[in-house]
Amino acid sequence: MSDVAADPQSNVQAYSVSELAFALKRTLEDAYGFVRLRGEISKVTHHSNGHVYLTLKDERAAIDGVVWKGSVRGLGVRPEQGLEVIVTGKITAYPAGSRYQIVIETMEAAGVGALLAQLERLKARLSAEGLFESSRKRPLPSPPAIVGVITSPTGVVIRDILHRIRERWPCRVIVWPVVVQGEQAAAQVRAAIEGFCAMDANCGMRPDVLIVARGGGSVEDLWAFNDEALARAVVAADIPLISAVGHETDTTLIDFVSDRRAPTPTGAAEMATPVLAELRAAVADLGARMHRCGGRVLEDRRTRVTAAGRSLTRALDQVEFAAQRFNLAASRLAAGLEKNATAHEHALTRVAARLSPLLLQRPQRVQQERLDRLAVRLTPAFQRGLARTTERLASLGKLYAAVNPDLPMQRGFARVHRADGGLVRSGASLASGEAVRLVFSDTARSAVIDADAAAIAPGSTRPQRPAARPRGAADQGDLF
């Protein structure tokens, strides 16, 4: 061990501190090169260099532990305060501090209770970050053109999904095969989600909706879907995702961060796709409603056109009424003009009467100048009034000419009046043998309606007598 001389009073060899420390280190490593240890984690420190330092303890003792950077990714669970785990590794000593520790190579939860406790802590942390909020959930596209399925390529899950989609909404399905259990499951599912989202939108392969599916199993079998990195990948995905992991009673972390959760893989297929038959029925119903609405619109337009047609038949009455009003206004125009001129003459006389005393009090020249100024002002005013009256009279004359019922007769037309003077508006209303009066532009003639609705005897002053009928006992005979 050393060349130091022995104590003459003792024949026991003396060690240096370093010699003893390293000797103990070799002894521990040789004797405990592989141990399996169970305990509760405390004092966890994640160093910036990637190493993890922690302490394993039970109710009576504690031992320091370290997980080197290269072994951290291979751990079955994330080291957290208070988690009960089972670790494997080797015992070594730290000579500089005379402490021993365990170099941990693997780590797994010590039971279902520990796993669930770890899951609850992770859920609480992610919920505090807002990853479970319903406001960030994206709506599912309807209908989807491409459905992406992330699951095992073998087994009943993929067959159930494909069969359900085929019978509801035949569309394109792209399957990304992954393992759904074990240490590599979480990483493969995460890579599949990121791979689908990285596809170009114009490549024709990018899904409109994703389904992550797995059949039922124990907590340990479904534990891969409680991975924190997988949950964050689901949140970061820009494609709506449906989680269908396990049975309806199974709950994993991916269910809380996905946009929709389906109780079964078949339910996920139903949630992602509509029913083609229902869409066809809805389209047919909308078509029928459109036809009914179109029919109601046409009927309304037909009613309005009919009403307008009835209104047009009264147009001639309106024209005659306007002509009567025009004739009345024209008959009053001359008297009105004369009355207006008389009123202005009287007003001028009154003004002249007031001016006469003033003119008599002033020299003759001054009076003549005032009269000249008044005459200059009065003449244009009178001319303007006369011009306005002339314009109004001309407008009324044009209006009269436009609505004059005798104007069409100057172009060869004639008006047909009944014997009582009423205007005939329809030939069908005339009876055979009925006497009528034809009014032309220069004269009027009498006529009788023939049985053939055409023969008229112009030039007669009275209706022609109809053919004689045999006189019966009660026959009065013709008055003419």
PDB file of C-alpha atoms in Angstrom, residues 43-292:
ATOM      1  CA  LYS A  43     -34.423  16.293  -4.050  1.00  0.00           C
ATOM      2  CA  VAL A  44     -34.560  15.990  -7.859  1.00  0.00           C
ATOM      3  CA  THR A  45     -32.167  18.266  -9.759  1.00  0.00           C
ATOM      4  CA  HIS A  46     -32.065  18.436 -13.558  1.00  0.00           C
ATOM      5  CA  HIS A  47     -28.627  19.854 -14.304  1.00  0.00           C
ATOM      6  CA  SER A  48     -27.993  22.040 -17.327  1.00  0.00           C
ATOM      7  CA  ASN A  49     -25.474  19.515 -18.658  1.00  0.00           C
ATOM      8  CA  GLY A  50     -28.247  16.907 -18.961  1.00  0.00           C
ATOM      9  CA  HIS A  51     -27.450  14.844 -15.845  1.00  0.00           C
ATOM     10  CA  VAL A  52     -30.116  14.221 -13.194  1.00  0.00           C
ATOM     11  CA  TYR A  53     -29.223  14.161  -9.515  1.00  0.00           C
ATOM     12  CA  LEU A  54     -31.665  12.794  -6.957  1.00  0.00           C
ATOM     13  CA  THR A  55     -32.077  10.996  -3.641  1.00  0.00           C
ATOM     14  CA  LEU A  56     -33.822   7.668  -3.038  1.00  0.00           C
ATOM     15  CA  LYS A  57     -35.241   7.178   0.417  1.00  0.00           C
ATOM     16  CA  ASP A  58     -37.525   5.047   2.506  1.00  0.00           C
ATOM     17  CA  GLU A  59     -38.748   5.493   6.062  1.00  0.00           C
ATOM     18  CA  ARG A  60     -35.332   4.793   7.630  1.00  0.00           C
ATOM     19  CA  ALA A  61     -32.548   5.554   5.145  1.00  0.00           C
ATOM     20  CA  ALA A  62     -31.583   7.510   2.024  1.00  0.00           C
ATOM     21  CA  ILE A  63     -29.032   7.140  -0.770  1.00  0.00           C
ATOM     22  CA  ASP A  64     -27.889   9.630  -3.373  1.00  0.00           C
ATOM     23  CA  GLY A  65     -28.289   8.737  -7.020  1.00  0.00           C
ATOM     24  CA  VAL A  66     -27.264  10.100 -10.405  1.00  0.00           C
ATOM     25  CA  VAL A  67     -28.558   9.474 -13.921  1.00  0.00           C
ATOM     26  CA  TRP A  68     -25.987  10.311 -16.565  1.00  0.00           C
ATOM     27  CA  LYS A  69     -27.088  12.261 -19.599  1.00  0.00           C
ATOM     28  CA  GLY A  70     -26.924   9.258 -21.905  1.00  0.00           C
ATOM     29  CA  SER A  71     -29.338   7.245 -19.742  1.00  0.00           C
ATOM     30  CA  VAL A  72     -31.989   9.933 -19.128  1.00  0.00           C
ATOM     31  CA  ARG A  73     -33.878   9.308 -22.376  1.00  0.00           C
ATOM     32  CA  GLY A  74     -34.109   5.575 -21.707  1.00  0.00           C
ATOM     33  CA  LEU A  75     -35.878   5.952 -18.359  1.00  0.00           C
ATOM     34  CA  GLY A  76     -39.371   4.506 -18.176  1.00  0.00           C
ATOM     35  CA  VAL A  77     -40.697   7.437 -16.132  1.00  0.00           C
ATOM     36  CA  ARG A  78     -39.673  11.030 -15.598  1.00  0.00           C
ATOM     37  CA  PRO A  79     -37.950  11.509 -12.213  1.00  0.00           C
ATOM     38  CA  GLU A  80     -40.235  13.635 -10.053  1.00  0.00           C
ATOM     39  CA  GLN A  81     -40.442  14.534  -6.386  1.00  0.00           C
ATOM     40  CA  GLY A  82     -42.410  11.973  -4.361  1.00  0.00           C
ATOM     41  CA  LEU A  83     -42.572   9.288  -7.076  1.00  0.00           C
ATOM     42  CA  GLU A  84     -41.978   5.726  -5.887  1.00  0.00           C
ATOM     43  CA  VAL A  85     -39.746   3.901  -8.379  1.00  0.00           C
ATOM     44  CA  ILE A  86     -37.688   0.807  -8.907  1.00  0.00           C
ATOM     45  CA  VAL A  87     -34.207   1.511 -10.317  1.00  0.00           C
ATOM     46  CA  THR A  88     -31.315  -0.619 -11.455  1.00  0.00           C
ATOM     47  CA  GLY A  89     -27.679   0.386 -11.474  1.00  0.00           C
ATOM     48  CA  LYS A  90     -24.405   0.015  -9.630  1.00  0.00           C
ATOM     49  CA  ILE A  91     -23.117   1.311  -6.324  1.00  0.00           C
ATOM     50  CA  THR A  92     -20.057   3.521  -6.430  1.00  0.00           C
ATOM     51  CA  ALA A  93     -18.283   5.867  -4.040  1.00  0.00           C
ATOM     52  CA  TYR A  94     -17.235   9.492  -4.338  1.00  0.00           C
ATOM     53  CA  PRO A  95     -13.718   9.553  -2.841  1.00  0.00           C
ATOM     54  CA  ALA A  96     -13.488  13.320  -2.515  1.00  0.00           C
ATOM     55  CA  GLY A  97     -16.432  13.362  -0.091  1.00  0.00           C
ATOM     56  CA  SER A  98     -16.317   9.833   1.233  1.00  0.00           C
ATOM     57  CA  ARG A  99     -19.926   9.316   0.037  1.00  0.00           C
ATOM     58  CA  TYR A 100     -21.437   6.451  -1.830  1.00  0.00           C
ATOM     59  CA  GLN A 101     -24.201   6.704  -4.429  1.00  0.00           C
ATOM     60  CA  ILE A 102     -26.041   4.657  -7.024  1.00  0.00           C
ATOM     61  CA  VAL A 103     -25.502   5.259 -10.745  1.00  0.00           C
ATOM     62  CA  ILE A 104     -28.978   4.644 -12.154  1.00  0.00           C
ATOM     63  CA  GLU A 105     -29.334   2.989 -15.551  1.00  0.00           C
ATOM     64  CA  THR A 106     -33.094   2.181 -15.665  1.00  0.00           C
ATOM     65  CA  MET A 107     -36.092   3.504 -13.775  1.00  0.00           C
ATOM     66  CA  GLU A 108     -39.726   2.442 -13.691  1.00  0.00           C
ATOM     67  CA  ALA A 109     -42.670   3.248 -11.489  1.00  0.00           C
ATOM     68  CA  ALA A 110     -43.073   1.011  -8.492  1.00  0.00           C
ATOM     69  CA  GLY A 111     -46.786   0.328  -9.193  1.00  0.00           C
ATOM     70  CA  VAL A 112     -50.033   1.534 -10.728  1.00  0.00           C
ATOM     71  CA  GLY A 113     -50.589   3.925  -7.862  1.00  0.00           C
ATOM     72  CA  ALA A 114     -47.270   5.591  -8.502  1.00  0.00           C
ATOM     73  CA  LEU A 115     -47.969   5.853 -12.216  1.00  0.00           C
ATOM     74  CA  LEU A 116     -51.347   7.425 -11.603  1.00  0.00           C
ATOM     75  CA  ALA A 117     -49.906   9.848  -9.072  1.00  0.00           C
ATOM     76  CA  GLN A 118     -47.284  10.917 -11.599  1.00  0.00           C
ATOM     77  CA  LEU A 119     -49.975  11.272 -14.254  1.00  0.00           C
ATOM     78  CA  GLU A 120     -52.113  13.483 -12.021  1.00  0.00           C
ATOM     79  CA  ARG A 121     -49.182  15.798 -11.351  1.00  0.00           C
ATOM     80  CA  LEU A 122     -48.454  16.035 -15.077  1.00  0.00           C
ATOM     81  CA  LYS A 123     -52.117  16.719 -15.847  1.00  0.00           C
ATOM     82  CA  ALA A 124     -52.232  19.483 -13.243  1.00  0.00           C
ATOM     83  CA  ARG A 125     -49.137  21.130 -14.747  1.00  0.00           C
ATOM     84  CA  LEU A 126     -50.401  20.972 -18.331  1.00  0.00           C
ATOM     85  CA  SER A 127     -53.851  22.170 -17.288  1.00  0.00           C
ATOM     86  CA  ALA A 128     -52.270  25.187 -15.613  1.00  0.00           C
ATOM     87  CA  GLU A 129     -50.619  25.981 -18.939  1.00  0.00           C
ATOM     88  CA  GLY A 130     -54.053  26.024 -20.630  1.00  0.00           C
ATOM     89  CA  LEU A 131     -53.493  22.986 -22.849  1.00  0.00           C
ATOM     90  CA  PHE A 132     -56.847  21.459 -21.842  1.00  0.00           C
ATOM     91  CA  GLU A 133     -58.931  24.589 -22.563  1.00  0.00           C
ATOM     92  CA  SER A 134     -61.907  24.044 -24.882  1.00  0.00           C
ATOM     93  CA  SER A 135     -61.245  27.407 -26.553  1.00  0.00           C
ATOM     94  CA  ARG A 136     -58.166  26.010 -28.302  1.00  0.00           C
ATOM     95  CA  LYS A 137     -60.018  22.963 -29.642  1.00  0.00           C
ATOM     96  CA  ARG A 138     -60.368  23.071 -33.435  1.00  0.00           C
ATOM     97  CA  PRO A 139     -63.578  22.128 -35.269  1.00  0.00           C
ATOM     98  CA  LEU A 140     -63.554  18.979 -37.393  1.00  0.00           C
ATOM     99  CA  PRO A 141     -63.844  19.471 -41.182  1.00  0.00           C
ATOM    100  CA  SER A 142     -67.051  18.243 -42.771  1.00  0.00           C
ATOM    101  CA  PRO A 143     -66.853  16.418 -45.008  1.00  0.00           C
ATOM    102  CA  PRO A 144     -63.162  15.380 -45.061  1.00  0.00           C
ATOM    103  CA  ALA A 145     -61.481  14.439 -48.330  1.00  0.00           C
ATOM    104  CA  ILE A 146     -58.577  12.555 -46.666  1.00  0.00           C
ATOM    105  CA  VAL A 147     -58.503  10.904 -43.237  1.00  0.00           C
ATOM    106  CA  GLY A 148     -55.162  10.095 -41.610  1.00  0.00           C
ATOM    107  CA  VAL A 149     -55.093   7.143 -39.189  1.00  0.00           C
ATOM    108  CA  ILE A 150     -52.202   6.582 -36.761  1.00  0.00           C
ATOM    109  CA  THR A 151     -52.394   3.067 -35.345  1.00  0.00           C
ATOM    110  CA  SER A 152     -50.991  -0.437 -35.612  1.00  0.00           C
ATOM    111  CA  PRO A 153     -51.304  -1.789 -39.178  1.00  0.00           C
ATOM    112  CA  THR A 154     -52.473  -5.145 -37.803  1.00  0.00           C
ATOM    113  CA  GLY A 155     -55.414  -5.985 -35.603  1.00  0.00           C
ATOM    114  CA  VAL A 156     -59.117  -5.243 -35.479  1.00  0.00           C
ATOM    115  CA  VAL A 157     -58.737  -1.503 -34.825  1.00  0.00           C
ATOM    116  CA  ILE A 158     -57.665  -0.516 -38.331  1.00  0.00           C
ATOM    117  CA  ARG A 159     -60.173  -2.930 -39.886  1.00  0.00           C
ATOM    118  CA  ASP A 160     -63.048  -1.455 -37.853  1.00  0.00           C
ATOM    119  CA  ILE A 161     -62.065   2.098 -38.821  1.00  0.00           C
ATOM    120  CA  LEU A 162     -61.746   1.319 -42.536  1.00  0.00           C
ATOM    121  CA  HIS A 163     -65.019  -0.600 -42.605  1.00  0.00           C
ATOM    122  CA  ARG A 164     -66.923   2.164 -40.820  1.00  0.00           C
ATOM    123  CA  ILE A 165     -65.556   4.910 -43.064  1.00  0.00           C
ATOM    124  CA  ARG A 166     -66.285   2.866 -46.189  1.00  0.00           C
ATOM    125  CA  GLU A 167     -69.960   2.426 -45.348  1.00  0.00           C
ATOM    126  CA  ARG A 168     -70.533   6.010 -44.154  1.00  0.00           C
ATOM    127  CA  TRP A 169     -68.440   8.302 -46.340  1.00  0.00           C
ATOM    128  CA  PRO A 170     -66.182   6.653 -48.965  1.00  0.00           C
ATOM    129  CA  CYS A 171     -63.056   8.790 -48.923  1.00  0.00           C
ATOM    130  CA  ARG A 172     -59.303   8.374 -49.014  1.00  0.00           C
ATOM    131  CA  VAL A 173     -57.665   6.943 -45.872  1.00  0.00           C
ATOM    132  CA  ILE A 174     -53.917   7.154 -45.235  1.00  0.00           C
ATOM    133  CA  VAL A 175     -52.552   4.875 -42.498  1.00  0.00           C
ATOM    134  CA  TRP A 176     -49.308   5.706 -40.707  1.00  0.00           C
ATOM    135  CA  PRO A 177     -48.225   2.443 -39.022  1.00  0.00           C
ATOM    136  CA  VAL A 178     -46.817   2.701 -35.479  1.00  0.00           C
ATOM    137  CA  VAL A 179     -46.399   0.528 -32.432  1.00  0.00           C
ATOM    138  CA  VAL A 180     -49.003   1.368 -29.812  1.00  0.00           C
ATOM    139  CA  GLN A 181     -47.373  -0.184 -26.743  1.00  0.00           C
ATOM    140  CA  GLY A 182     -43.938  -0.156 -25.235  1.00  0.00           C
ATOM    141  CA  GLU A 183     -41.045   2.235 -24.910  1.00  0.00           C
ATOM    142  CA  GLN A 184     -41.038   3.288 -28.593  1.00  0.00           C
ATOM    143  CA  ALA A 185     -44.786   3.854 -28.903  1.00  0.00           C
ATOM    144  CA  ALA A 186     -44.896   7.462 -27.738  1.00  0.00           C
ATOM    145  CA  ALA A 187     -42.005   8.508 -29.957  1.00  0.00           C
ATOM    146  CA  GLN A 188     -43.482   6.828 -33.044  1.00  0.00           C
ATOM    147  CA  VAL A 189     -46.948   8.305 -32.540  1.00  0.00           C
ATOM    148  CA  ARG A 190     -45.414  11.740 -32.037  1.00  0.00           C
ATOM    149  CA  ALA A 191     -43.333  11.344 -35.205  1.00  0.00           C
ATOM    150  CA  ALA A 192     -46.454  10.310 -37.165  1.00  0.00           C
ATOM    151  CA  ILE A 193     -48.371  13.412 -36.050  1.00  0.00           C
ATOM    152  CA  GLU A 194     -45.472  15.695 -36.911  1.00  0.00           C
ATOM    153  CA  GLY A 195     -45.006  13.898 -40.246  1.00  0.00           C
ATOM    154  CA  PHE A 196     -48.628  14.403 -41.288  1.00  0.00           C
ATOM    155  CA  CYS A 197     -48.511  18.077 -40.293  1.00  0.00           C
ATOM    156  CA  ALA A 198     -45.259  18.611 -42.234  1.00  0.00           C
ATOM    157  CA  MET A 199     -46.885  17.520 -45.523  1.00  0.00           C
ATOM    158  CA  ASP A 200     -47.438  20.172 -48.165  1.00  0.00           C
ATOM    159  CA  ALA A 201     -51.084  21.189 -48.523  1.00  0.00           C
ATOM    160  CA  ASN A 202     -50.806  20.891 -52.319  1.00  0.00           C
ATOM    161  CA  CYS A 203     -49.270  17.433 -52.409  1.00  0.00           C
ATOM    162  CA  GLY A 204     -52.642  15.663 -52.360  1.00  0.00           C
ATOM    163  CA  MET A 205     -51.624  13.490 -49.373  1.00  0.00           C
ATOM    164  CA  ARG A 206     -52.184  15.830 -46.421  1.00  0.00           C
ATOM    165  CA  PRO A 207     -55.147  14.652 -44.293  1.00  0.00           C
ATOM    166  CA  ASP A 208     -57.998  16.918 -43.268  1.00  0.00           C
ATOM    167  CA  VAL A 209     -58.373  15.130 -39.927  1.00  0.00           C
ATOM    168  CA  LEU A 210     -56.240  12.677 -37.901  1.00  0.00           C
ATOM    169  CA  ILE A 211     -57.301   9.678 -35.812  1.00  0.00           C
ATOM    170  CA  VAL A 212     -54.963   8.207 -33.178  1.00  0.00           C
ATOM    171  CA  ALA A 213     -56.405   4.808 -32.276  1.00  0.00           C
ATOM    172  CA  ARG A 214     -55.587   1.843 -30.063  1.00  0.00           C
ATOM    173  CA  GLY A 215     -57.620  -0.945 -28.500  1.00  0.00           C
ATOM    174  CA  GLY A 216     -58.172  -1.359 -24.786  1.00  0.00           C
ATOM    175  CA  GLY A 217     -55.589  -2.507 -22.249  1.00  0.00           C
ATOM    176  CA  SER A 218     -54.186  -2.032 -18.777  1.00  0.00           C
ATOM    177  CA  VAL A 219     -52.757   1.216 -17.443  1.00  0.00           C
ATOM    178  CA  GLU A 220     -49.262  -0.001 -18.245  1.00  0.00           C
ATOM    179  CA  ASP A 221     -50.300  -0.934 -21.813  1.00  0.00           C
ATOM    180  CA  LEU A 222     -51.738   2.542 -22.442  1.00  0.00           C
ATOM    181  CA  TRP A 223     -49.014   4.430 -20.621  1.00  0.00           C
ATOM    182  CA  ALA A 224     -47.289   5.515 -23.844  1.00  0.00           C
ATOM    183  CA  PHE A 225     -50.234   7.846 -24.532  1.00  0.00           C
ATOM    184  CA  ASN A 226     -49.568   9.670 -21.248  1.00  0.00           C
ATOM    185  CA  ASP A 227     -46.250  10.973 -22.557  1.00  0.00           C
ATOM    186  CA  GLU A 228     -45.745  14.717 -22.106  1.00  0.00           C
ATOM    187  CA  ALA A 229     -43.853  15.165 -25.387  1.00  0.00           C
ATOM    188  CA  LEU A 230     -46.664  13.399 -27.251  1.00  0.00           C
ATOM    189  CA  ALA A 231     -49.264  15.660 -25.618  1.00  0.00           C
ATOM    190  CA  ARG A 232     -47.360  18.779 -26.644  1.00  0.00           C
ATOM    191  CA  ALA A 233     -47.059  17.463 -30.207  1.00  0.00           C
ATOM    192  CA  VAL A 234     -50.855  17.087 -30.356  1.00  0.00           C
ATOM    193  CA  VAL A 235     -51.271  20.682 -29.132  1.00  0.00           C
ATOM    194  CA  ALA A 236     -48.780  21.986 -31.717  1.00  0.00           C
ATOM    195  CA  ALA A 237     -50.396  20.086 -34.625  1.00  0.00           C
ATOM    196  CA  ASP A 238     -52.270  22.195 -37.184  1.00  0.00           C
ATOM    197  CA  ILE A 239     -54.575  19.325 -38.237  1.00  0.00           C
ATOM    198  CA  PRO A 240     -57.652  18.515 -36.080  1.00  0.00           C
ATOM    199  CA  LEU A 241     -57.061  15.267 -34.157  1.00  0.00           C
ATOM    200  CA  ILE A 242     -59.449  12.698 -32.699  1.00  0.00           C
ATOM    201  CA  SER A 243     -58.211  10.503 -29.850  1.00  0.00           C
ATOM    202  CA  ALA A 244     -59.561   6.929 -29.759  1.00  0.00           C
ATOM    203  CA  VAL A 245     -57.251   5.183 -27.282  1.00  0.00           C
ATOM    204  CA  GLY A 246     -58.640   2.308 -25.235  1.00  0.00           C
ATOM    205  CA  HIS A 247     -62.239   1.709 -24.315  1.00  0.00           C
ATOM    206  CA  GLU A 248     -64.756   4.279 -23.127  1.00  0.00           C
ATOM    207  CA  THR A 249     -63.678   3.949 -19.482  1.00  0.00           C
ATOM    208  CA  ASP A 250     -59.962   4.323 -20.306  1.00  0.00           C
ATOM    209  CA  THR A 251     -58.547   7.830 -20.044  1.00  0.00           C
ATOM    210  CA  THR A 252     -55.079   8.931 -21.149  1.00  0.00           C
ATOM    211  CA  LEU A 253     -53.349  12.282 -21.388  1.00  0.00           C
ATOM    212  CA  ILE A 254     -53.830  12.486 -25.160  1.00  0.00           C
ATOM    213  CA  ASP A 255     -57.619  12.523 -24.602  1.00  0.00           C
ATOM    214  CA  PHE A 256     -57.376  15.863 -22.791  1.00  0.00           C
ATOM    215  CA  VAL A 257     -55.257  17.670 -25.402  1.00  0.00           C
ATOM    216  CA  SER A 258     -56.902  16.275 -28.560  1.00  0.00           C
ATOM    217  CA  ASP A 259     -59.636  18.215 -30.346  1.00  0.00           C
ATOM    218  CA  ARG A 260     -62.178  15.398 -29.898  1.00  0.00           C
ATOM    219  CA  ARG A 261     -62.224  12.182 -27.861  1.00  0.00           C
ATOM    220  CA  ALA A 262     -64.027   9.126 -29.194  1.00  0.00           C
ATOM    221  CA  PRO A 263     -65.053   6.260 -26.884  1.00  0.00           C
ATOM    222  CA  THR A 264     -63.904   3.635 -29.428  1.00  0.00           C
ATOM    223  CA  PRO A 265     -62.005   3.543 -32.733  1.00  0.00           C
ATOM    224  CA  THR A 266     -65.317   2.922 -34.519  1.00  0.00           C
ATOM    225  CA  GLY A 267     -66.742   5.980 -32.791  1.00  0.00           C
ATOM    226  CA  ALA A 268     -63.775   8.011 -34.052  1.00  0.00           C
ATOM    227  CA  ALA A 269     -64.563   6.968 -37.631  1.00  0.00           C
ATOM    228  CA  GLU A 270     -68.192   8.050 -37.134  1.00  0.00           C
ATOM    229  CA  MET A 271     -67.089  11.328 -35.608  1.00  0.00           C
ATOM    230  CA  ALA A 272     -64.738  12.130 -38.490  1.00  0.00           C
ATOM    231  CA  THR A 273     -67.098  11.337 -41.378  1.00  0.00           C
ATOM    232  CA  PRO A 274     -70.718  12.218 -42.181  1.00  0.00           C
ATOM    233  CA  VAL A 275     -73.332   9.784 -43.459  1.00  0.00           C
ATOM    234  CA  LEU A 276     -73.638  10.005 -47.234  1.00  0.00           C
ATOM    235  CA  ALA A 277     -77.292   8.899 -47.207  1.00  0.00           C
ATOM    236  CA  GLU A 278     -78.188  11.622 -44.702  1.00  0.00           C
ATOM    237  CA  LEU A 279     -76.463  14.264 -46.832  1.00  0.00           C
ATOM    238  CA  ARG A 280     -78.372  13.086 -49.897  1.00  0.00           C
ATOM    239  CA  ALA A 281     -81.650  13.276 -47.989  1.00  0.00           C
ATOM    240  CA  ALA A 282     -80.788  16.780 -46.768  1.00  0.00           C
ATOM    241  CA  VAL A 283     -79.974  17.914 -50.325  1.00  0.00           C
ATOM    242  CA  ALA A 284     -83.237  16.429 -51.603  1.00  0.00           C
ATOM    243  CA  ASP A 285     -85.175  18.213 -48.864  1.00  0.00           C
ATOM    244  CA  LEU A 286     -83.493  21.513 -49.689  1.00  0.00           C
ATOM    245  CA  GLY A 287     -84.304  20.984 -53.378  1.00  0.00           C
ATOM    246  CA  ALA A 288     -87.964  20.370 -52.581  1.00  0.00           C
ATOM    247  CA  ARG A 289     -88.083  23.478 -50.408  1.00  0.00           C
ATOM    248  CA  MET A 290     -86.478  25.497 -53.193  1.00  0.00           C
ATOM    249  CA  HIS A 291     -89.110  24.304 -55.695  1.00  0.00           C
ATOM    250  CA  ARG A 292     -91.919  25.149 -53.279  1.00  0.00           C
TER     251      ARG A 292
END
